[in-house]
Amino acid sequence: MFTTRPTLQGTFGMVSSTHWLASQSAMSVLEAGGNAFDAAVAGAFVLHVVEPHLNGPAGEVPALFAPAGGTVRVLCGQGVAPAGATVAHYRGLGLDLVPGTGPLAAAVPGAFDAWLLLLRDHGTRSLEDVLTYAIGYAEHGHPPVENVGATVESVRRLFETEWTSSAAVYLPGGRAPRPGTLLRNPALAATWKRLLAETARAGGREARIDAAREVWRSGFVAQALVRQAGRPTLDTSGERRTGTLTEADLAGWSASYEAPVTYDWNGWTVCKAGPWSQGPVLLQQLALLPLQLPAHGSADHVHLLVEGCKLAMADREAWYGDAAAVPVADLLSREYNAARRALVGERANHDLRPGSPGGRLPRLPVFVATGADARRPARVPDTDGPGLAAPGAGEPTVARFPAGGRPSGEPWVGADGATRGDTCHIDVVDRWGNMIAATPSGGWLQSNPVVPELGFPLGTRLQMAWLEEGLPNSLTPGRRPRTTLTPSLALRDGVPVLAFGTPGGDQQDQWQLHFLLAAALRAPVRGGLDLQGAVDAPNWHTDSFPSSFHPRGRHPGGVTVESRTDPGVVEELRRRGHDVTVGPAWSEGRLCAVARDPATGILSAAANPRGMQGYAVGR
């Protein structure tokens, strides 16, 4: 099939990320003798600089990684809710949802500590080695991609009137960043330089990394973050509010490792983060597949995957989270998914239908229907089990927002994604067989004001938690809000073969499923997986379930496809009851992937052409 680029192949090292400067910086680390984990850390810090509208140091990152000859592990860089972030506190402020922006939405920052933990335990290079690329781009400038400037323009009035520390970085001289100029962030460069200076006498490599983590938790970085959380800040509620983050919250949390959740399918073992992420959604979608699949890209194929996604996402809403035990084994069991598979009919179903794993009664939040579904409440019918438990069930309320479902005040983080942040991704595999997939996100330039002393903002991940007690994803101090970030790593015969992922919020595990099916089932190229062909293939998504992002809109029956999709397929999907939107030709899916053939040692890589930004490099 036609592809936009070749699937890269070599034997030394491969990197794929959502920005070419991050990919090449990571490759430079490999060329200098570093391993995949050194390279990933260097590339990630560059992503903070060159994709500030998509991630930042005070955001979060989950990663799946496999040391050569070792076992797959999850690196959890998702911070928890601060001690003061209780449902009662937010309700007492008159809130029904956690705001989509501002300090009330800030969890304990997770990305920085996670990257340094990985570097300490599995890398080989010094902290200075991996930070040098990010410092250079922040201090001396980089040519910004179009979307940086577009994002800044979308919140220009907010920056100029309220978040003036952000205007100082992103509206220098009153002009938004634009291609063909250099965008600098001297405050961020100064932060990393001061960090290096304060830890210079800490001792060896590992001791210096730990010293830097301590500066982040309790030194000048922590102090600046807490000061920022205490500044009244205009958020999506239309009010100026302060956050709950304290120095004790920062000092008491660190990144960690855990075992992945896995599922065996068609000779592959797919590894994901646990149900504090949405990772098991990909595994549930695999478990829902019949033994024989329709032709790839056919109306039958798209319909089957869309309907399966709706069932898995309904289970996500009812069962996933960090605030309660999640019945993962039952959710992935053969018996449970056989019963769920039987719910897929010939026509599109517009209802939200969580199941009853192990006979448990599902419980859904009282959904707030806004945005794409502002004119009608979300439908919450009986499930395929005994029915919804009484607490939290029933018709959702419609938010008390102005006509059109739009929150009052600035900024507005729209359900259409016009100004809300998105995500990055990076994959690396090296000549020794070390492999990692990571999805950094949060701490976007449009999430919170830039901390003037540091050059980056707080994150907003708490917006994904519910202000309702007793749910798996209720806002709970010390617990992780359920996140959409969901990198993937897949094995054959117990050996890591494929690392992949994508930005895209709720779409991530939809696009990754489509990629995996295309890569795993199509004819190989040059003896290996057709990674680029799978990335380039026309893609689609459904949003027939509540968004994870404020204002939590839902579009029952909604399916968006690329215009490259066969018009006959679109017509047939509409006939079956799907509410189909035809988007631009290259708009769905932003995948990155690297692979290693254990038999030959050949490495492969591919990257998404959509957005003219992602790039794979290697040799």
Coordinates of C-alpha atoms in Angstrom, one line a residue:
M1 CA 0.0 0.0 0.0
F2 CA 1.0 3.6 -0.4
T3 CA 2.7 5.2 2.6
T4 CA 3.8 8.7 3.3
R5 CA 7.2 7.6 4.4
P6 CA 9.1 4.3 4.6
T7 CA 9.1 2.1 7.7
L8 CA 12.7 2.8 8.9
Q9 CA 14.9 -0.2 9.6
G10 CA 18.4 -0.6 11.1
T11 CA 20.3 -2.3 13.9
F12 CA 21.7 0.6 16.0
G13 CA 18.7 2.5 17.5
M14 CA 15.3 3.9 16.6
V15 CA 13.3 6.8 18.0
S16 CA 9.8 8.0 17.1
S17 CA 8.2 11.0 18.7
T18 CA 5.6 13.7 18.1
H19 CA 8.3 16.3 17.3
W20 CA 11.4 16.0 15.1
L21 CA 13.6 17.9 17.5
A22 CA 12.8 15.5 20.4
S23 CA 13.4 12.5 18.1
Q24 CA 16.8 13.8 16.9
S25 CA 17.8 14.8 20.4
A26 CA 17.0 11.3 21.7
M27 CA 18.9 9.8 18.8
S28 CA 21.9 12.0 19.6
V29 CA 22.0 10.4 23.1
L30 CA 22.0 7.0 21.5
E31 CA 24.9 8.0 19.2
A32 CA 26.8 9.2 22.3
G33 CA 26.5 5.8 23.9
G34 CA 23.4 6.2 25.9
N35 CA 20.7 3.6 26.1
A36 CA 17.0 3.8 25.2
F37 CA 16.1 5.2 28.7
D38 CA 18.7 7.9 28.6
A39 CA 17.4 8.9 25.1
A40 CA 13.8 8.9 26.2
V41 CA 14.5 11.2 29.1
A42 CA 16.4 13.6 26.9
G43 CA 13.7 13.6 24.3
A44 CA 11.0 14.1 26.9
F45 CA 12.6 17.3 28.3
V46 CA 12.9 18.6 24.7
L47 CA 9.2 17.9 24.3
H48 CA 8.5 20.2 27.3
V49 CA 10.2 23.0 25.4
V50 CA 9.0 22.5 21.8
E51 CA 5.5 21.3 22.5
P52 CA 4.5 23.5 25.5
H53 CA 0.9 23.4 24.4
L54 CA 0.9 19.6 24.8
N55 CA 3.0 18.9 27.9
G56 CA 5.2 20.4 30.6
P57 CA 7.5 19.4 33.5
A58 CA 4.6 19.8 36.0
G59 CA 2.4 17.5 34.0
E60 CA 2.4 13.7 34.1
V61 CA 3.7 10.6 32.3
P62 CA 3.0 6.9 32.2
A63 CA 5.5 4.7 30.5
L64 CA 5.8 1.0 29.6
F65 CA 9.4 -0.1 29.4
A66 CA 11.4 -3.3 29.0
P67 CA 15.1 -3.6 30.0
A68 CA 17.0 -5.9 27.7
G69 CA 16.4 -9.4 29.0
G70 CA 14.2 -8.1 31.8
T71 CA 10.5 -7.9 32.4
V72 CA 8.0 -5.2 31.3
R73 CA 7.3 -2.6 33.9
V74 CA 5.0 0.4 34.2
L75 CA 6.6 3.7 35.2
C76 CA 3.8 5.7 37.0
G77 CA 4.4 9.4 36.7
Q78 CA 0.8 10.3 37.5
G79 CA 0.6 12.5 40.6
V80 CA -2.1 12.2 43.2
A81 CA -4.8 14.6 44.4
P82 CA -3.4 16.9 47.2
A83 CA -4.5 16.4 50.8
G84 CA -6.9 19.3 50.6
A85 CA -8.5 18.2 47.3
T86 CA -11.7 16.8 48.7
V87 CA -15.2 16.6 47.2
A88 CA -16.5 18.6 50.1
H89 CA -14.1 21.4 49.6
Y90 CA -14.9 21.7 45.9
R91 CA -18.6 21.4 46.5
G92 CA -18.3 24.0 49.2
L93 CA -17.1 26.4 46.5
G94 CA -20.3 25.8 44.5
L95 CA -18.6 23.5 41.9
D96 CA -20.3 20.6 40.2
L97 CA -17.1 19.7 38.2
V98 CA -13.4 20.3 38.8
P99 CA -12.5 23.3 36.7
G100 CA -10.8 22.5 33.4
T101 CA -8.0 25.1 34.1
G102 CA -6.5 26.8 37.1
P103 CA -4.8 25.7 40.4
L104 CA -7.9 23.8 41.7
A105 CA -7.3 21.3 38.8
A106 CA -3.7 20.7 39.7
A107 CA -2.6 17.3 40.9
V108 CA 0.8 16.8 42.4
P109 CA 3.2 17.1 39.4
G110 CA 4.4 13.8 38.2
A111 CA 6.5 14.0 35.0
F112 CA 9.8 15.4 36.3
D113 CA 10.2 12.9 39.1
A114 CA 9.2 10.0 36.9
W115 CA 11.8 10.8 34.3
L116 CA 14.5 11.2 36.9
L117 CA 13.6 7.9 38.6
L118 CA 13.9 6.2 35.2
L119 CA 17.2 7.9 34.5
R120 CA 18.6 6.9 37.9
D121 CA 17.5 3.3 37.8
H122 CA 17.8 2.3 34.2
G123 CA 19.8 5.0 32.4
T124 CA 23.6 5.5 32.1
R125 CA 24.1 9.2 31.4
S126 CA 24.3 12.1 33.8
L127 CA 21.5 14.6 34.5
E128 CA 23.5 17.3 32.7
D129 CA 23.9 15.0 29.6
V130 CA 20.1 14.5 29.2
L131 CA 19.1 18.1 30.1
T132 CA 21.6 19.8 27.7
Y133 CA 19.3 19.6 24.7
A134 CA 16.3 21.1 26.5
I135 CA 18.4 23.9 28.0
G136 CA 19.8 24.8 24.6
Y137 CA 16.3 25.0 22.9
A138 CA 14.9 27.0 25.9
E139 CA 17.8 29.4 26.1
H140 CA 18.7 30.0 22.5
G141 CA 15.3 29.3 21.0
H142 CA 13.6 26.9 18.5
P143 CA 11.4 27.5 15.5
P144 CA 7.9 26.8 16.9
V145 CA 5.3 24.7 15.0
E146 CA 2.2 26.4 13.8
N147 CA 0.0 24.9 16.6
V148 CA 2.0 26.6 19.4
G149 CA 1.1 30.0 18.0
A150 CA -2.5 29.0 17.2
T151 CA -2.9 27.8 20.8
V152 CA -1.5 31.1 22.2
E153 CA -3.8 33.1 19.9
S154 CA -6.8 31.2 21.2
V155 CA -6.1 32.4 24.8
R156 CA -4.5 35.7 23.9
R157 CA -7.1 37.8 25.8
L158 CA -6.7 35.7 28.9
F159 CA -2.9 36.0 28.8
E160 CA -3.0 39.7 28.3
T161 CA -5.6 40.5 31.0
E162 CA -5.2 37.7 33.6
W163 CA -2.3 35.3 33.1
T164 CA 0.3 37.9 32.5
S165 CA 3.2 35.7 33.5
S166 CA 2.2 33.5 30.5
A167 CA 2.1 36.5 28.2
A168 CA 5.7 37.3 29.2
V169 CA 6.8 34.0 27.8
Y170 CA 4.4 33.3 24.9
L171 CA 3.5 36.9 23.8
P172 CA 6.8 38.6 23.7
G173 CA 6.3 42.1 22.2
G174 CA 2.6 41.3 22.0
R175 CA 3.2 38.7 19.2
A176 CA 2.3 35.0 19.4
P177 CA 5.0 32.4 18.4
R178 CA 5.1 31.8 14.7
P179 CA 7.1 29.7 12.3
G180 CA 10.3 31.3 10.9
T181 CA 11.1 33.0 14.2
L182 CA 12.7 31.7 17.4
L183 CA 10.7 31.0 20.6
R184 CA 12.8 31.2 23.8
N185 CA 11.9 30.4 27.4
P186 CA 14.9 31.8 29.4
A187 CA 13.1 31.2 32.7
L188 CA 12.9 27.5 32.0
A189 CA 16.5 27.3 30.9
A190 CA 17.5 29.1 34.1
T191 CA 15.5 26.6 36.2
W192 CA 17.3 23.6 34.8
K193 CA 20.7 25.4 35.1
R194 CA 20.0 26.3 38.8
L195 CA 18.9 22.7 39.4
L196 CA 22.2 21.5 38.0
A197 CA 24.2 24.0 40.0
E198 CA 22.5 23.2 43.3
T199 CA 23.2 19.5 42.8
A200 CA 26.7 19.7 41.4
R201 CA 28.3 18.5 44.6
A202 CA 25.9 15.8 45.4
G203 CA 28.4 13.0 44.5
G204 CA 28.0 10.3 41.8
R205 CA 25.5 10.1 39.0
E206 CA 22.7 8.5 41.1
A207 CA 23.2 10.8 44.1
R208 CA 23.0 13.9 41.8
I209 CA 19.7 12.7 40.3
D210 CA 18.3 12.0 43.7
A211 CA 19.4 15.5 44.8
A212 CA 17.6 17.0 41.9
R213 CA 14.4 15.1 42.8
E214 CA 14.7 16.5 46.3
V215 CA 15.1 20.1 45.0
W216 CA 11.9 19.5 43.0
R217 CA 10.1 18.2 46.1
S218 CA 11.2 20.6 48.7
G219 CA 13.6 23.2 47.3
F220 CA 13.2 26.3 45.1
V221 CA 11.0 24.5 42.6
A222 CA 8.5 23.2 45.2
Q223 CA 8.4 26.6 46.8
A224 CA 7.6 28.4 43.5
L225 CA 4.9 25.8 42.6
V226 CA 3.2 26.2 46.0
R227 CA 3.3 30.0 45.7
Q228 CA 1.6 29.7 42.3
A229 CA -1.1 27.4 43.6
G230 CA -1.9 30.0 46.2
R231 CA -2.4 32.8 43.7
P232 CA -6.1 33.6 42.9
T233 CA -6.4 32.5 39.2
L234 CA -9.3 32.8 36.8
D235 CA -10.4 29.4 35.7
T236 CA -13.2 27.8 33.6
S237 CA -15.8 28.5 36.4
G238 CA -15.4 32.2 35.7
E239 CA -14.0 32.8 39.2
R240 CA -10.6 33.5 40.6
R241 CA -9.7 30.7 42.8
T242 CA -6.7 29.3 44.7
G243 CA -5.5 25.6 44.6
T244 CA -4.8 23.1 47.3
L245 CA -1.2 22.0 46.5
T246 CA 1.2 22.3 49.5
E247 CA 4.8 21.6 50.1
A248 CA 3.8 18.6 52.1
D249 CA 2.0 17.2 49.1
L250 CA 5.1 17.6 46.9
A251 CA 7.4 16.2 49.6
G252 CA 5.2 13.2 50.2
W253 CA 4.9 11.9 46.6
S254 CA 7.3 10.2 44.3
A255 CA 7.0 8.3 41.0
S256 CA 6.9 4.5 41.2
Y257 CA 7.0 1.2 39.3
E258 CA 4.3 -1.4 39.0
A259 CA 3.4 -4.5 37.0
P260 CA 1.4 -4.0 33.8
V261 CA -2.0 -5.3 33.0
T262 CA -1.7 -7.8 30.1
Y263 CA -3.9 -9.6 27.6
D264 CA -3.0 -12.4 25.2
W265 CA -4.5 -12.0 21.7
N266 CA -3.6 -13.7 18.4
G267 CA -0.1 -14.6 19.6
W268 CA 0.6 -11.2 21.1
T269 CA 0.8 -10.2 24.7
V270 CA -0.3 -6.6 25.0
C271 CA 0.9 -4.7 28.1
K272 CA -0.8 -1.6 29.5
A273 CA -0.9 0.6 32.7
G274 CA -3.6 -0.3 35.2
P275 CA -7.1 1.1 35.6
W276 CA -5.9 4.4 37.1
S277 CA -5.2 5.0 33.4
Q278 CA -7.6 4.0 30.6
G279 CA -5.1 1.4 29.4
P280 CA -7.2 -1.7 30.0
V281 CA -9.7 -0.3 27.5
L282 CA -7.4 -1.4 24.7
L283 CA -7.3 -4.9 26.3
Q284 CA -11.1 -5.0 26.7
Q285 CA -11.5 -4.1 23.0
L286 CA -9.2 -7.0 22.1
A287 CA -11.2 -9.3 24.3
L288 CA -14.4 -8.3 22.6
L289 CA -13.2 -9.2 19.2
P290 CA -14.6 -12.3 17.5
L291 CA -12.3 -14.9 16.2
Q292 CA -12.8 -13.8 12.6
L293 CA -12.6 -10.1 11.7
P294 CA -14.3 -8.4 8.8
A295 CA -12.1 -6.9 6.1
H296 CA -10.0 -4.1 7.4
G297 CA -11.6 -0.7 6.8
S298 CA -15.0 -2.2 5.7
A299 CA -18.2 -0.9 7.1
D300 CA -18.6 -4.2 9.0
H301 CA -15.1 -3.7 10.4
V302 CA -15.6 -0.1 11.5
H303 CA -19.0 -0.8 13.0
L304 CA -17.7 -3.8 15.0
L305 CA -14.8 -1.8 16.5
V306 CA -17.0 1.3 17.2
E307 CA -19.6 -0.8 19.0
G308 CA -16.9 -2.7 21.0
C309 CA -15.3 0.6 22.0
K310 CA -18.6 1.9 23.3
L311 CA -18.9 -1.2 25.6
A312 CA -15.3 -0.9 26.8
M313 CA -15.7 2.8 27.5
A314 CA -18.9 2.3 29.4
D315 CA -17.0 -0.1 31.6
R316 CA -14.3 2.5 32.0
E317 CA -16.8 5.0 33.3
A318 CA -18.4 2.6 35.7
W319 CA -15.3 0.7 37.0
Y320 CA -12.0 2.4 36.3
G321 CA -10.2 4.6 38.8
D322 CA -7.7 4.7 41.7
A323 CA -10.3 5.3 44.5
A324 CA -11.6 1.8 44.7
A325 CA -10.7 -1.8 43.8
V326 CA -11.2 -2.5 40.1
P327 CA -12.3 -6.0 39.0
V328 CA -9.8 -6.1 36.1
A329 CA -9.6 -9.9 35.9
D330 CA -13.4 -10.1 35.5
L331 CA -13.5 -7.3 33.0
L332 CA -11.0 -9.1 30.8
S333 CA -12.4 -12.6 31.3
R334 CA -13.5 -14.8 28.4
E335 CA -17.0 -15.3 29.9
Y336 CA -17.7 -11.6 30.6
N337 CA -16.6 -10.5 27.1
A338 CA -18.6 -13.3 25.4
A339 CA -21.7 -11.9 27.0
R340 CA -20.7 -8.3 26.2
R341 CA -19.9 -9.2 22.6
A342 CA -23.5 -10.5 22.2
L343 CA -24.7 -6.9 22.7
V344 CA -23.2 -5.8 19.4
G345 CA -26.0 -5.7 16.9
E346 CA -26.4 -4.6 13.3
R347 CA -27.3 -1.1 14.2
A348 CA -25.5 1.5 16.3
N349 CA -26.4 1.7 19.9
H350 CA -26.4 5.2 21.4
D351 CA -26.8 4.2 25.0
L352 CA -24.1 4.0 27.7
R353 CA -24.2 0.3 28.8
P354 CA -21.7 -0.7 31.5
G355 CA -21.6 -4.3 32.5
S356 CA -21.7 -6.3 35.7
P357 CA -18.3 -8.1 36.0
G358 CA -18.5 -10.8 38.6
G359 CA -22.2 -9.9 39.3
R360 CA -21.3 -6.5 40.7
L361 CA -23.7 -3.7 40.1
P362 CA -22.2 -0.8 38.0
R363 CA -22.5 2.7 39.3
L364 CA -22.1 5.7 37.0
P365 CA -21.6 9.4 38.0
V366 CA -24.4 11.8 37.4
F367 CA -23.1 12.9 34.1
V368 CA -23.1 16.6 33.1
A369 CA -24.1 16.8 29.5
T370 CA -22.5 19.8 27.7
G371 CA -20.7 20.7 24.5
A372 CA -21.6 18.3 21.7
D373 CA -24.5 16.9 23.7
A374 CA -25.6 20.2 25.4
R375 CA -29.2 20.0 24.0
R376 CA -30.0 16.5 25.4
P377 CA -29.0 14.6 28.6
A378 CA -26.8 11.6 28.2
R379 CA -28.9 8.4 28.1
V380 CA -28.2 6.0 30.9
P381 CA -30.4 2.9 30.3
D382 CA -30.5 -0.5 32.0
T383 CA -27.2 -2.4 31.6
D384 CA -26.7 -5.9 30.4
G385 CA -26.5 -6.9 34.1
P386 CA -29.0 -6.5 37.0
G387 CA -29.2 -2.7 36.4
L388 CA -27.4 0.3 37.8
A389 CA -27.1 0.7 41.5
A390 CA -29.3 3.4 42.8
P391 CA -26.6 5.9 44.0
G392 CA -25.5 8.1 41.1
A393 CA -27.8 6.5 38.6
G394 CA -30.6 8.0 36.6
E395 CA -30.8 10.9 34.2
P396 CA -27.9 13.3 34.4
T397 CA -28.3 16.9 35.2
V398 CA -27.5 19.6 32.6
A399 CA -24.9 22.0 33.9
R400 CA -25.9 25.5 34.9
F401 CA -24.1 27.2 32.0
P402 CA -25.2 29.8 29.6
A403 CA -27.1 28.9 26.5
G404 CA -25.2 26.6 24.2
G405 CA -23.6 24.7 27.1
R406 CA -20.6 27.0 27.3
P407 CA -19.1 27.9 30.7
S408 CA -19.0 31.6 31.6
G409 CA -15.8 33.4 31.9
E410 CA -12.4 32.9 30.4
P411 CA -10.6 30.6 29.6
W412 CA -12.9 28.1 28.1
V413 CA -11.5 24.7 27.5
G414 CA -13.8 23.5 24.8
A415 CA -15.2 20.0 24.3
D416 CA -14.2 20.4 20.6
G417 CA -10.5 20.7 21.7
A418 CA -10.1 24.2 20.3
T419 CA -8.1 25.4 23.3
R420 CA -7.6 22.5 25.6
G421 CA -4.3 20.8 25.8
D422 CA -3.3 17.6 24.2
T423 CA -0.5 15.1 24.5
C424 CA 2.9 14.0 23.3
H425 CA 4.5 10.6 22.7
I426 CA 7.9 9.1 22.4
D427 CA 9.2 5.5 21.7
V428 CA 12.8 4.3 21.8
V429 CA 14.5 1.0 21.1
D430 CA 18.3 0.6 21.2
R431 CA 20.8 -2.0 19.9
W432 CA 20.8 -3.9 23.2
G433 CA 17.1 -4.4 23.1
N434 CA 16.0 -1.9 25.7
M435 CA 12.5 -0.5 24.7
I436 CA 10.2 2.2 26.0
A437 CA 6.9 3.8 25.1
A438 CA 5.9 6.9 27.0
T439 CA 3.0 9.5 26.8
P440 CA 3.9 12.8 28.5
S441 CA 1.0 15.2 28.9
G442 CA -0.4 17.9 31.1
G443 CA 1.1 21.2 32.4
W444 CA 0.1 22.8 29.1
L445 CA 0.7 26.5 28.5
Q446 CA -3.1 26.9 28.4
S447 CA -3.8 24.9 31.6
N448 CA -2.5 27.4 34.3
P449 CA -0.4 30.6 34.3
V450 CA 3.3 30.1 33.8
V451 CA 5.1 30.1 37.2
P452 CA 7.2 33.2 36.7
E453 CA 10.2 31.9 38.6
L454 CA 10.2 28.6 36.7
G455 CA 9.0 29.1 33.1
F456 CA 6.3 26.4 33.1
P457 CA 2.7 26.0 34.5
L458 CA 1.0 23.6 36.9
G459 CA -1.2 20.9 35.4
T460 CA -4.9 20.2 35.4
R461 CA -5.3 16.4 35.6
L462 CA -7.8 16.6 38.6
Q463 CA -10.4 17.7 36.0
M464 CA -10.8 14.0 35.3
A465 CA -12.0 13.1 38.8
W466 CA -15.7 13.4 39.8
L467 CA -17.1 15.6 42.5
E468 CA -19.3 12.7 43.7
E469 CA -18.4 10.4 46.6
G470 CA -18.1 6.7 46.3
L471 CA -17.1 6.3 42.7
P472 CA -13.9 4.6 41.5
N473 CA -12.8 8.0 40.1
S474 CA -14.1 10.2 42.8
L475 CA -11.8 13.1 43.8
T476 CA -9.9 11.6 46.7
P477 CA -6.8 13.0 48.5
G478 CA -3.7 10.8 47.8
R479 CA -5.3 9.0 44.9
R480 CA -4.6 9.3 41.2
P481 CA -7.3 10.8 39.0
R482 CA -8.1 8.4 36.2
T483 CA -6.1 9.5 33.2
T484 CA -6.4 9.0 29.4
L485 CA -2.6 8.6 29.0
T486 CA -2.0 5.1 27.8
P487 CA 1.3 3.9 26.1
S488 CA 1.5 0.3 24.9
L489 CA 4.1 -2.4 24.7
A490 CA 3.5 -5.7 23.0
L491 CA 5.4 -9.1 23.2
R492 CA 5.7 -12.2 21.0
D493 CA 6.5 -15.4 22.8
G494 CA 7.3 -13.4 25.9
V495 CA 9.9 -11.1 24.2
P496 CA 9.2 -7.4 23.7
V497 CA 8.7 -6.6 20.0
L498 CA 6.6 -3.4 19.7
A499 CA 6.3 -0.1 21.6
F500 CA 3.7 2.4 20.4
G501 CA 1.3 5.1 21.5
T502 CA -0.5 8.3 20.5
P503 CA -1.8 11.6 21.7
G504 CA -5.5 12.1 21.6
G505 CA -7.2 11.9 25.0
D506 CA -10.1 9.5 24.9
Q507 CA -9.2 8.6 21.4
Q508 CA -5.8 7.1 22.3
D509 CA -6.9 3.5 22.9
Q510 CA -9.2 3.6 19.9
W511 CA -6.4 4.7 17.5
Q512 CA -4.0 2.3 19.1
L513 CA -6.3 -0.6 18.6
H514 CA -6.7 0.2 14.9
F515 CA -2.9 0.5 14.5
L516 CA -2.3 -2.8 16.3
L517 CA -4.8 -4.6 14.2
A518 CA -3.3 -3.2 11.0
A519 CA 0.3 -3.9 12.0
A520 CA -0.3 -7.4 13.4
L521 CA -2.6 -8.7 10.6
R522 CA -1.2 -7.1 7.4
A523 CA 1.6 -8.5 5.2
P524 CA 5.0 -7.4 6.4
V525 CA 7.4 -5.1 4.6
R526 CA 11.0 -6.0 4.1
G527 CA 10.6 -8.9 6.5
G528 CA 9.2 -6.8 9.4
L529 CA 6.0 -5.2 10.6
D530 CA 4.5 -2.6 8.3
L531 CA 4.6 0.1 10.9
Q532 CA 4.2 3.1 8.6
G533 CA 1.4 1.5 6.7
A534 CA -0.5 0.9 9.9
V535 CA 0.2 4.5 11.1
D536 CA -0.9 6.0 7.7
A537 CA -4.1 3.9 7.3
P538 CA -7.4 6.0 7.5
N539 CA -8.5 6.2 11.0
W540 CA -11.6 7.1 13.0
H541 CA -13.0 7.5 16.5
T542 CA -16.3 7.6 18.5
D543 CA -17.2 10.0 21.3
S544 CA -20.4 8.2 22.2
F545 CA -19.4 8.3 25.9
P546 CA -18.6 11.1 28.4
S547 CA -15.4 13.0 27.7
S548 CA -12.7 12.7 30.4
F549 CA -12.1 16.4 30.1
H550 CA -14.0 19.4 31.3
P551 CA -16.9 20.1 30.5
R552 CA -17.4 16.3 30.1
G553 CA -19.5 16.4 26.9
R554 CA -20.9 13.4 25.1
H555 CA -22.1 12.8 21.6
P556 CA -24.3 9.7 21.5
G557 CA -23.7 7.7 18.4
G558 CA -21.0 10.1 17.2
V559 CA -18.3 8.7 14.9
T560 CA -15.7 10.8 13.1
V561 CA -13.9 9.4 10.1
E562 CA -11.2 10.8 7.8
S563 CA -12.3 11.9 4.4
R564 CA -10.0 9.2 2.9
T565 CA -12.6 6.7 4.1
D566 CA -14.5 5.0 1.3
P567 CA -17.8 7.0 0.8
G568 CA -19.6 3.7 0.6
V569 CA -18.4 2.8 4.1
V570 CA -19.6 6.2 5.4
E571 CA -23.1 5.7 3.8
E572 CA -23.4 2.3 5.2
L573 CA -22.4 3.5 8.7
R574 CA -25.1 6.2 8.5
R575 CA -27.6 3.6 7.4
R576 CA -26.8 1.6 10.5
G577 CA -27.6 4.6 12.8
H578 CA -24.1 6.1 13.3
D579 CA -24.0 9.9 13.4
V580 CA -21.0 10.2 11.1
T581 CA -18.8 13.3 10.8
V582 CA -16.4 13.3 7.9
G583 CA -13.2 15.1 9.0
P584 CA -10.1 16.2 7.1
A585 CA -8.2 13.6 5.2
W586 CA -5.3 13.4 7.7
S587 CA -6.9 14.2 11.1
E588 CA -7.4 10.9 13.0
G589 CA -4.6 9.3 14.9
R590 CA -1.1 10.5 15.7
L591 CA 0.8 7.3 16.3
C592 CA 4.4 6.6 17.0
A593 CA 6.0 3.2 17.0
V594 CA 9.3 1.3 17.2
A595 CA 9.8 -2.4 16.9
R596 CA 12.6 -5.1 17.3
D597 CA 12.7 -8.5 15.7
P598 CA 14.2 -10.8 18.3
A599 CA 15.3 -13.3 15.7
T600 CA 17.4 -10.9 13.7
G601 CA 17.9 -7.9 15.9
I602 CA 16.5 -5.6 13.2
L603 CA 14.9 -2.4 14.5
S604 CA 12.1 -0.5 12.9
A605 CA 10.3 2.8 13.4
A606 CA 7.5 4.9 12.0
A607 CA 5.8 8.2 12.9
N608 CA 2.6 10.0 12.2
P609 CA 2.5 12.4 9.2
R610 CA -0.6 14.1 10.5
G611 CA 0.1 17.7 11.6
M612 CA 3.5 17.7 9.9
Q613 CA 5.3 17.3 13.2
G614 CA 6.0 13.7 14.2
Y615 CA 9.2 12.0 13.0
A616 CA 11.1 8.8 13.3
V617 CA 14.8 8.6 13.1
G618 CA 17.3 5.8 13.4
R619 CA 20.0 3.7 11.8

